[in-house]
PDB file of N, CA and C in Angstrom:
ATOM      1  N   UNK A   1     115.854 146.887  43.157  1.00 83.00           N
ATOM      2  CA  UNK A   1     116.107 147.438  41.903  1.00 83.00           C
ATOM      3  C   UNK A   1     118.030 147.962  41.923  1.00 83.00           C
ATOM      4  N   UNK A   2     119.006 147.628  41.360  1.00 91.00           N
ATOM      5  CA  UNK A   2     120.006 148.304  41.189  1.00 91.00           C
ATOM      6  C   UNK A   2     119.868 149.454  39.663  1.00 91.00           C
ATOM      7  N   UNK A   3     120.872 150.210  40.782  1.00 93.00           N
ATOM      8  CA  UNK A   3     120.221 151.899  39.768  1.00 93.00           C
ATOM      9  C   UNK A   3     121.149 152.133  39.048  1.00 93.00           C
ATOM     10  N   UNK A   4     121.361 152.780  37.621  1.00 96.00           N
ATOM     11  CA  UNK A   4     122.220 152.777  36.755  1.00 96.00           C
ATOM     12  C   UNK A   4     122.562 154.121  36.779  1.00 96.00           C
ATOM     13  N   UNK A   5     124.544 154.335  36.249  1.00 96.00           N
ATOM     14  CA  UNK A   5     124.492 155.626  36.604  1.00 96.00           C
ATOM     15  C   UNK A   5     123.534 156.831  35.790  1.00 96.00           C
ATOM     16  N   UNK A   6     123.730 155.691  34.451  1.00 97.00           N
ATOM     17  CA  UNK A   6     123.028 156.761  34.140  1.00 97.00           C
ATOM     18  C   UNK A   6     121.488 157.974  34.866  1.00 97.00           C
ATOM     19  N   UNK A   7     120.721 156.896  35.026  1.00 96.00           N
ATOM     20  CA  UNK A   7     119.290 156.610  36.504  1.00 96.00           C
ATOM     21  C   UNK A   7     119.941 157.879  36.829  1.00 96.00           C
ATOM     22  N   UNK A   8     120.925 158.071  38.253  1.00 95.00           N
ATOM     23  CA  UNK A   8     121.340 158.486  39.444  1.00 95.00           C
ATOM     24  C   UNK A   8     121.565 159.778  38.442  1.00 95.00           C
ATOM     25  N   UNK A   9     122.359 160.055  37.445  1.00 96.00           N
ATOM     26  CA  UNK A   9     122.662 161.607  36.921  1.00 96.00           C
ATOM     27  C   UNK A   9     121.013 162.396  36.297  1.00 96.00           C
ATOM     28  N   UNK A  10     120.210 161.555  35.689  1.00 96.00           N
ATOM     29  CA  UNK A  10     118.487 161.760  35.026  1.00 96.00           C
ATOM     30  C   UNK A  10     118.223 162.706  36.854  1.00 96.00           C
ATOM     31  N   UNK A  11     118.117 161.622  37.905  1.00 96.00           N
ATOM     32  CA  UNK A  11     117.829 162.121  39.106  1.00 96.00           C
ATOM     33  C   UNK A  11     118.130 163.185  39.841  1.00 96.00           C
ATOM     34  N   UNK A  12     119.716 163.594  39.803  1.00 96.00           N
ATOM     35  CA  UNK A  12     119.964 164.928  39.756  1.00 96.00           C
ATOM     36  C   UNK A  12     119.668 166.149  38.587  1.00 96.00           C
ATOM     37  N   UNK A  13     119.883 166.105  37.610  1.00 97.00           N
ATOM     38  CA  UNK A  13     119.724 166.622  36.800  1.00 97.00           C
ATOM     39  C   UNK A  13     118.057 167.237  36.918  1.00 97.00           C
ATOM     40  N   UNK A  14     116.984 167.034  37.083  1.00 97.00           N
ATOM     41  CA  UNK A  14     116.028 167.116  37.117  1.00 97.00           C
ATOM     42  C   UNK A  14     114.796 167.234  38.855  1.00 97.00           C
ATOM     43  N   UNK A  15     115.696 167.253  39.826  1.00 97.00           N
ATOM     44  CA  UNK A  15     115.771 167.009  40.958  1.00 97.00           C
ATOM     45  C   UNK A  15     114.143 166.463  41.690  1.00 97.00           C
ATOM     46  N   UNK A  16     114.454 164.787  41.068  1.00 97.00           N
ATOM     47  CA  UNK A  16     113.283 163.914  42.229  1.00 97.00           C
ATOM     48  C   UNK A  16     114.357 163.282  42.754  1.00 97.00           C
ATOM     49  N   UNK A  17     114.030 163.325  44.021  1.00 96.00           N
ATOM     50  CA  UNK A  17     114.135 162.739  45.047  1.00 96.00           C
ATOM     51  C   UNK A  17     114.180 160.841  44.969  1.00 96.00           C
ATOM     52  N   UNK A  18     115.025 160.021  45.670  1.00 95.00           N
ATOM     53  CA  UNK A  18     114.851 158.562  45.557  1.00 95.00           C
ATOM     54  C   UNK A  18     113.508 158.347  46.197  1.00 95.00           C
ATOM     55  N   UNK A  19     112.706 158.369  46.557  1.00 96.00           N
ATOM     56  CA  UNK A  19     111.465 158.636  47.459  1.00 96.00           C
ATOM     57  C   UNK A  19     110.448 158.581  46.456  1.00 96.00           C
ATOM     58  N   UNK A  20     110.874 160.121  45.427  1.00 97.00           N
ATOM     59  CA  UNK A  20     109.607 160.060  44.378  1.00 97.00           C
ATOM     60  C   UNK A  20     109.261 158.872  43.456  1.00 97.00           C
ATOM     61  N   UNK A  21     111.255 158.228  43.302  1.00 97.00           N
ATOM     62  CA  UNK A  21     111.320 157.232  41.976  1.00 97.00           C
ATOM     63  C   UNK A  21     110.059 156.178  42.938  1.00 97.00           C
ATOM     64  N   UNK A  22     110.501 155.861  44.276  1.00 97.00           N
ATOM     65  CA  UNK A  22     109.989 154.671  44.999  1.00 97.00           C
ATOM     66  C   UNK A  22     108.646 154.989  44.962  1.00 97.00           C
ATOM     67  N   UNK A  23     108.066 155.501  45.263  1.00 97.00           N
ATOM     68  CA  UNK A  23     106.635 155.836  44.988  1.00 97.00           C
ATOM     69  C   UNK A  23     105.917 155.944  43.676  1.00 97.00           C
ATOM     70  N   UNK A  24     106.588 155.930  42.912  1.00 97.00           N
ATOM     71  CA  UNK A  24     106.126 155.537  41.060  1.00 97.00           C
ATOM     72  C   UNK A  24     106.335 153.808  41.065  1.00 97.00           C
ATOM     73  N   UNK A  25     107.743 152.760  41.508  1.00 97.00           N
ATOM     74  CA  UNK A  25     107.678 151.758  41.400  1.00 97.00           C
ATOM     75  C   UNK A  25     106.352 151.087  42.540  1.00 97.00           C
ATOM     76  N   UNK A  26     106.087 151.831  43.689  1.00 97.00           N
ATOM     77  CA  UNK A  26     104.455 151.727  44.171  1.00 97.00           C
ATOM     78  C   UNK A  26     103.582 151.635  43.861  1.00 97.00           C
ATOM     79  N   UNK A  27     103.823 152.870  42.773  1.00 97.00           N
ATOM     80  CA  UNK A  27     101.659 152.977  43.128  1.00 97.00           C
ATOM     81  C   UNK A  27     101.657 153.238  41.276  1.00 97.00           C
ATOM     82  N   UNK A  28     102.740 153.078  41.070  1.00 97.00           N
ATOM     83  CA  UNK A  28     102.203 153.799  39.833  1.00 97.00           C
ATOM     84  C   UNK A  28     101.947 152.436  38.206  1.00 97.00           C
ATOM     85  N   UNK A  29     100.797 152.870  37.822  1.00 98.00           N
ATOM     86  CA  UNK A  29     101.095 151.643  36.107  1.00 98.00           C
ATOM     87  C   UNK A  29     101.996 150.923  35.828  1.00 98.00           C
ATOM     88  N   UNK A  30     102.048 149.819  35.294  1.00 97.00           N
ATOM     89  CA  UNK A  30     102.966 148.903  34.379  1.00 97.00           C
ATOM     90  C   UNK A  30     102.620 149.897  33.369  1.00 97.00           C
ATOM     91  N   UNK A  31     103.345 149.979  32.452  1.00 97.00           N
ATOM     92  CA  UNK A  31     103.093 150.174  31.270  1.00 97.00           C
ATOM     93  C   UNK A  31     104.563 150.023  30.126  1.00 97.00           C
ATOM     94  N   UNK A  32     104.530 148.625  29.416  1.00 97.00           N
ATOM     95  CA  UNK A  32     105.433 148.509  29.451  1.00 97.00           C
ATOM     96  C   UNK A  32     106.580 147.792  30.101  1.00 97.00           C
ATOM     97  N   UNK A  33     107.921 148.548  29.543  1.00 96.00           N
ATOM     98  CA  UNK A  33     108.769 149.074  31.114  1.00 96.00           C
ATOM     99  C   UNK A  33     108.857 149.768  31.880  1.00 96.00           C
ATOM    100  N   UNK A  34     107.798 150.826  31.695  1.00 97.00           N
ATOM    101  CA  UNK A  34     108.006 151.547  32.103  1.00 97.00           C
ATOM    102  C   UNK A  34     106.983 151.586  33.876  1.00 97.00           C
ATOM    103  N   UNK A  35     106.838 152.336  34.716  1.00 98.00           N
ATOM    104  CA  UNK A  35     105.346 152.495  35.751  1.00 98.00           C
ATOM    105  C   UNK A  35     105.584 154.244  35.904  1.00 98.00           C
ATOM    106  N   UNK A  36     104.654 154.551  35.867  1.00 98.00           N
ATOM    107  CA  UNK A  36     103.803 156.056  35.790  1.00 98.00           C
ATOM    108  C   UNK A  36     103.211 155.959  37.185  1.00 98.00           C
ATOM    109  N   UNK A  37     103.083 157.050  37.825  1.00 98.00           N
ATOM    110  CA  UNK A  37     102.571 157.665  38.638  1.00 98.00           C
ATOM    111  C   UNK A  37     102.098 159.090  37.733  1.00 98.00           C
ATOM    112  N   UNK A  38     100.462 158.907  37.743  1.00 98.00           N
ATOM    113  CA  UNK A  38      99.799 160.568  37.351  1.00 98.00           C
ATOM    114  C   UNK A  38      99.162 161.092  38.634  1.00 98.00           C
ATOM    115  N   UNK A  39      98.892 161.733  38.045  1.00 98.00           N
ATOM    116  CA  UNK A  39      98.172 162.797  38.749  1.00 98.00           C
ATOM    117  C   UNK A  39      96.915 162.055  39.199  1.00 98.00           C
ATOM    118  N   UNK A  40      96.541 161.155  38.619  1.00 98.00           N
ATOM    119  CA  UNK A  40      95.416 161.031  39.462  1.00 98.00           C
ATOM    120  C   UNK A  40      95.562 160.019  39.958  1.00 98.00           C
ATOM    121  N   UNK A  41      96.262 159.257  39.981  1.00 98.00           N
ATOM    122  CA  UNK A  41      96.507 158.205  40.872  1.00 98.00           C
ATOM    123  C   UNK A  41      96.988 158.486  41.723  1.00 98.00           C
ATOM    124  N   UNK A  42      97.655 159.874  41.948  1.00 98.00           N
ATOM    125  CA  UNK A  42      98.057 161.116  43.528  1.00 98.00           C
ATOM    126  C   UNK A  42      97.095 161.155  44.364  1.00 98.00           C
ATOM    127  N   UNK A  43      96.124 161.561  43.911  1.00 98.00           N
ATOM    128  CA  UNK A  43      94.529 162.316  43.860  1.00 98.00           C
ATOM    129  C   UNK A  43      94.283 160.964  44.232  1.00 98.00           C
ATOM    130  N   UNK A  44      94.008 159.823  43.870  1.00 98.00           N
ATOM    131  CA  UNK A  44      93.447 159.090  44.585  1.00 98.00           C
ATOM    132  C   UNK A  44      93.825 158.417  45.843  1.00 98.00           C
ATOM    133  N   UNK A  45      95.740 158.410  45.977  1.00 98.00           N
ATOM    134  CA  UNK A  45      96.405 158.062  46.889  1.00 98.00           C
ATOM    135  C   UNK A  45      95.503 159.596  48.189  1.00 98.00           C
ATOM    136  N   UNK A  46      95.863 160.063  47.537  1.00 98.00           N
ATOM    137  CA  UNK A  46      95.143 161.276  48.715  1.00 98.00           C
ATOM    138  C   UNK A  46      94.102 161.282  49.603  1.00 98.00           C
ATOM    139  N   UNK A  47      93.328 161.411  48.676  1.00 98.00           N
ATOM    140  CA  UNK A  47      92.335 160.925  48.909  1.00 98.00           C
ATOM    141  C   UNK A  47      91.698 159.604  50.297  1.00 98.00           C
ATOM    142  N   UNK A  48      92.039 158.567  49.638  1.00 98.00           N
ATOM    143  CA  UNK A  48      92.630 157.330  50.688  1.00 98.00           C
ATOM    144  C   UNK A  48      92.888 157.770  51.877  1.00 98.00           C
ATOM    145  N   UNK A  49      94.511 158.567  52.271  1.00 98.00           N
ATOM    146  CA  UNK A  49      95.003 158.500  53.598  1.00 98.00           C
ATOM    147  C   UNK A  49      94.343 160.059  54.064  1.00 98.00           C
ATOM    148  N   UNK A  50      93.373 160.782  53.512  1.00 98.00           N
ATOM    149  CA  UNK A  50      93.070 162.036  54.181  1.00 98.00           C
ATOM    150  C   UNK A  50      91.973 161.399  54.240  1.00 98.00           C
ATOM    151  N   UNK A  51      91.329 160.074  54.315  1.00 98.00           N
ATOM    152  CA  UNK A  51      89.664 159.236  54.559  1.00 98.00           C
ATOM    153  C   UNK A  51      90.514 158.768  56.146  1.00 98.00           C
ATOM    154  N   UNK A  52      91.658 157.583  55.365  1.00 98.00           N
ATOM    155  CA  UNK A  52      92.203 156.679  57.347  1.00 98.00           C
ATOM    156  C   UNK A  52      93.060 157.906  57.696  1.00 98.00           C
ATOM    157  N   UNK A  53      93.123 159.177  57.900  1.00 98.00           N
ATOM    158  CA  UNK A  53      93.135 160.164  58.884  1.00 98.00           C
ATOM    159  C   UNK A  53      92.424 160.805  59.207  1.00 98.00           C
ATOM    160  N   UNK A  54      91.441 161.044  59.112  1.00 98.00           N
ATOM    161  CA  UNK A  54      90.007 161.118  59.079  1.00 98.00           C
ATOM    162  C   UNK A  54      89.417 160.274  60.059  1.00 98.00           C
ATOM    163  N   UNK A  55      89.237 159.087  60.047  1.00 98.00           N
ATOM    164  CA  UNK A  55      89.442 157.522  60.779  1.00 98.00           C
ATOM    165  C   UNK A  55      90.295 157.602  61.632  1.00 98.00           C
ATOM    166  N   UNK A  56      91.440 157.788  61.876  1.00 98.00           N
ATOM    167  CA  UNK A  56      92.469 157.683  62.724  1.00 98.00           C
ATOM    168  C   UNK A  56      92.539 158.698  63.475  1.00 98.00           C
ATOM    169  N   UNK A  57      91.536 159.914  63.184  1.00 97.00           N
ATOM    170  CA  UNK A  57      91.573 161.073  64.162  1.00 97.00           C
ATOM    171  C   UNK A  57      90.484 161.270  65.420  1.00 97.00           C
ATOM    172  N   UNK A  58      89.091 160.296  64.639  1.00 96.00           N
ATOM    173  CA  UNK A  58      88.046 159.343  64.961  1.00 96.00           C
ATOM    174  C   UNK A  58      88.188 158.270  65.889  1.00 96.00           C
ATOM    175  N   UNK A  59      89.215 157.086  66.486  1.00 95.00           N
ATOM    176  CA  UNK A  59      89.501 156.773  67.121  1.00 95.00           C
ATOM    177  C   UNK A  59      90.414 157.273  67.885  1.00 95.00           C
ATOM    178  N   UNK A  60      91.124 158.132  67.880  1.00 95.00           N
ATOM    179  CA  UNK A  60      92.554 158.950  68.486  1.00 95.00           C
ATOM    180  C   UNK A  60      90.832 159.429  69.686  1.00 95.00           C
ATOM    181  N   UNK A  61      90.212 159.700  69.528  1.00 94.00           N
ATOM    182  CA  UNK A  61      89.633 160.956  69.964  1.00 94.00           C
ATOM    183  C   UNK A  61      88.013 159.957  70.943  1.00 94.00           C
ATOM    184  N   UNK A  62      88.242 158.942  70.521  1.00 92.00           N
ATOM    185  CA  UNK A  62      87.370 157.888  71.471  1.00 92.00           C
ATOM    186  C   UNK A  62      88.163 156.918  72.209  1.00 92.00           C
ATOM    187  N   UNK A  63      89.912 157.272  72.414  1.00 92.00           N
ATOM    188  CA  UNK A  63      90.652 157.139  73.488  1.00 92.00           C
ATOM    189  C   UNK A  63      90.893 155.128  72.481  1.00 92.00           C
ATOM    190  N   UNK A  64      91.135 155.507  71.635  1.00 95.00           N
ATOM    191  CA  UNK A  64      91.263 154.017  71.043  1.00 95.00           C
ATOM    192  C   UNK A  64      90.180 153.361  70.927  1.00 95.00           C
ATOM    193  N   UNK A  65      90.306 151.919  70.202  1.00 95.00           N
ATOM    194  CA  UNK A  65      88.745 151.630  69.588  1.00 95.00           C
ATOM    195  C   UNK A  65      89.561 149.680  70.118  1.00 95.00           C
ATOM    196  N   UNK A  66      88.478 148.920  70.605  1.00 95.00           N
ATOM    197  CA  UNK A  66      88.578 147.498  70.301  1.00 95.00           C
ATOM    198  C   UNK A  66      87.972 146.551  69.457  1.00 95.00           C
ATOM    199  N   UNK A  67      88.459 145.897  68.676  1.00 96.00           N
ATOM    200  CA  UNK A  67      87.600 144.997  68.290  1.00 96.00           C
ATOM    201  C   UNK A  67      87.917 143.354  68.872  1.00 96.00           C
ATOM    202  N   UNK A  68      86.841 142.705  69.707  1.00 95.00           N
ATOM    203  CA  UNK A  68      86.310 141.198  69.805  1.00 95.00           C
ATOM    204  C   UNK A  68      86.241 140.209  69.018  1.00 95.00           C
ATOM    205  N   UNK A  69      87.025 139.394  68.177  1.00 97.00           N
ATOM    206  CA  UNK A  69      86.549 137.809  67.537  1.00 97.00           C
ATOM    207  C   UNK A  69      86.313 136.871  67.624  1.00 97.00           C
ATOM    208  N   UNK A  70      85.829 135.857  67.392  1.00 95.00           N
ATOM    209  CA  UNK A  70      86.389 134.525  67.567  1.00 95.00           C
ATOM    210  C   UNK A  70      85.819 133.798  66.274  1.00 95.00           C
ATOM    211  N   UNK A  71      87.102 132.957  66.072  1.00 94.00           N
ATOM    212  CA  UNK A  71      86.896 132.358  64.927  1.00 94.00           C
ATOM    213  C   UNK A  71      86.322 133.248  63.230  1.00 94.00           C
ATOM    214  N   UNK A  72      87.303 134.374  63.088  1.00 93.00           N
ATOM    215  CA  UNK A  72      86.522 135.117  62.466  1.00 93.00           C
ATOM    216  C   UNK A  72      85.327 135.932  62.338  1.00 93.00           C
ATOM    217  N   UNK A  73      84.498 135.753  63.181  1.00 97.00           N
ATOM    218  CA  UNK A  73      83.761 136.511  63.551  1.00 97.00           C
ATOM    219  C   UNK A  73      83.392 137.792  64.769  1.00 97.00           C
ATOM    220  N   UNK A  74      83.351 138.629  64.344  1.00 97.00           N
ATOM    221  CA  UNK A  74      83.470 140.284  65.260  1.00 97.00           C
ATOM    222  C   UNK A  74      81.539 139.385  66.382  1.00 97.00           C
ATOM    223  N   UNK A  75      82.506 139.924  67.568  1.00 96.00           N
ATOM    224  CA  UNK A  75      81.558 139.330  68.435  1.00 96.00           C
ATOM    225  C   UNK A  75      81.609 140.698  68.854  1.00 96.00           C
ATOM    226  N   UNK A  76      82.158 141.863  69.495  1.00 95.00           N
ATOM    227  CA  UNK A  76      81.913 143.116  70.145  1.00 95.00           C
ATOM    228  C   UNK A  76      82.742 144.260  70.081  1.00 95.00           C
ATOM    229  N   UNK A  77      82.510 145.843  70.167  1.00 94.00           N
ATOM    230  CA  UNK A  77      83.474 146.485  70.562  1.00 94.00           C
ATOM    231  C   UNK A  77      83.342 147.541  71.031  1.00 94.00           C
ATOM    232  N   UNK A  78      84.580 148.308  71.491  1.00 93.00           N
ATOM    233  CA  UNK A  78      83.763 149.106  72.609  1.00 93.00           C
ATOM    234  C   UNK A  78      85.525 149.990  72.934  1.00 93.00           C
ATOM    235  N   UNK A  79      85.223 150.997  73.142  1.00 91.00           N
ATOM    236  CA  UNK A  79      86.573 152.673  73.446  1.00 91.00           C
ATOM    237  C   UNK A  79      87.150 151.734  74.459  1.00 91.00           C
ATOM    238  N   UNK A  80      88.810 151.979  73.621  1.00 89.00           N
ATOM    239  CA  UNK A  80      89.723 150.717  74.977  1.00 89.00           C
ATOM    240  C   UNK A  80      89.908 151.304  76.082  1.00 89.00           C
ATOM    241  N   UNK A  81      89.603 153.056  77.206  1.00 80.00           N
ATOM    242  CA  UNK A  81      89.640 153.199  78.203  1.00 80.00           C
ATOM    243  C   UNK A  81      87.990 152.735  79.205  1.00 80.00           C
ATOM    244  N   UNK A  82      87.574 152.398  77.751  1.00 75.00           N
ATOM    245  CA  UNK A  82      85.671 151.660  78.808  1.00 75.00           C
ATOM    246  C   UNK A  82      86.075 150.242  79.334  1.00 75.00           C
ATOM    247  N   UNK A  83      87.047 149.601  78.863  1.00 65.00           N
ATOM    248  CA  UNK A  83      86.920 148.580  79.978  1.00 65.00           C
ATOM    249  C   UNK A  83      86.723 148.161  81.269  1.00 65.00           C
ATOM    250  N   UNK A  84      86.648 147.567  81.806  1.00 67.00           N
ATOM    251  CA  UNK A  84      86.540 147.450  83.653  1.00 67.00           C
ATOM    252  C   UNK A  84      87.480 146.429  83.554  1.00 67.00           C
ATOM    253  N   UNK A  85      88.406 146.141  84.424  1.00 64.00           N
ATOM    254  CA  UNK A  85      89.373 144.418  84.885  1.00 64.00           C
ATOM    255  C   UNK A  85      89.088 144.585  85.951  1.00 64.00           C
ATOM    256  N   UNK A  86      88.245 145.492  86.823  1.00 65.00           N
ATOM    257  CA  UNK A  86      87.817 144.716  87.611  1.00 65.00           C
ATOM    258  C   UNK A  86      86.354 143.961  88.026  1.00 65.00           C
ATOM    259  N   UNK A  87      85.433 144.957  86.917  1.00 64.00           N
ATOM    260  CA  UNK A  87      84.527 143.828  86.654  1.00 64.00           C
ATOM    261  C   UNK A  87      84.264 142.984  86.035  1.00 64.00           C
ATOM    262  N   UNK A  88      85.110 142.941  84.845  1.00 67.00           N
ATOM    263  CA  UNK A  88      85.192 141.631  83.999  1.00 67.00           C
ATOM    264  C   UNK A  88      85.970 140.481  85.045  1.00 67.00           C
ATOM    265  N   UNK A  89      86.929 140.595  85.994  1.00 67.00           N
ATOM    266  CA  UNK A  89      87.336 139.511  86.593  1.00 67.00           C
ATOM    267  C   UNK A  89      86.463 139.279  87.782  1.00 67.00           C
ATOM    268  N   UNK A  90      85.110 139.529  87.840  1.00 61.00           N
ATOM    269  CA  UNK A  90      83.998 138.771  89.095  1.00 61.00           C
ATOM    270  C   UNK A  90      83.425 138.811  88.617  1.00 61.00           C
ATOM    271  N   UNK A  91      83.326 138.279  87.048  1.00 55.00           N
ATOM    272  CA  UNK A  91      82.092 137.384  86.444  1.00 55.00           C
ATOM    273  C   UNK A  91      82.618 136.190  86.204  1.00 55.00           C
TER     274      UNK A  91
END
């Protein structure tokens, strides 16, 4: 979107960084001509990020995770470091 001079002045006066306005445009609820980023939306996003961080921490502890699929069917899963190429090659 184009930025008006008025918008740029108000951003600077109110200490609102460009990243925050981008966040409001990405996550905010549209109310007419406004994008409203409420604390409720912020809290929901933070909780999703916390959940994702916990999952990523868990995956990291396992050394990564592999999921094998075939035609949209989940076949198997294992730790990244547990796969043995020598054993797989002998089969």
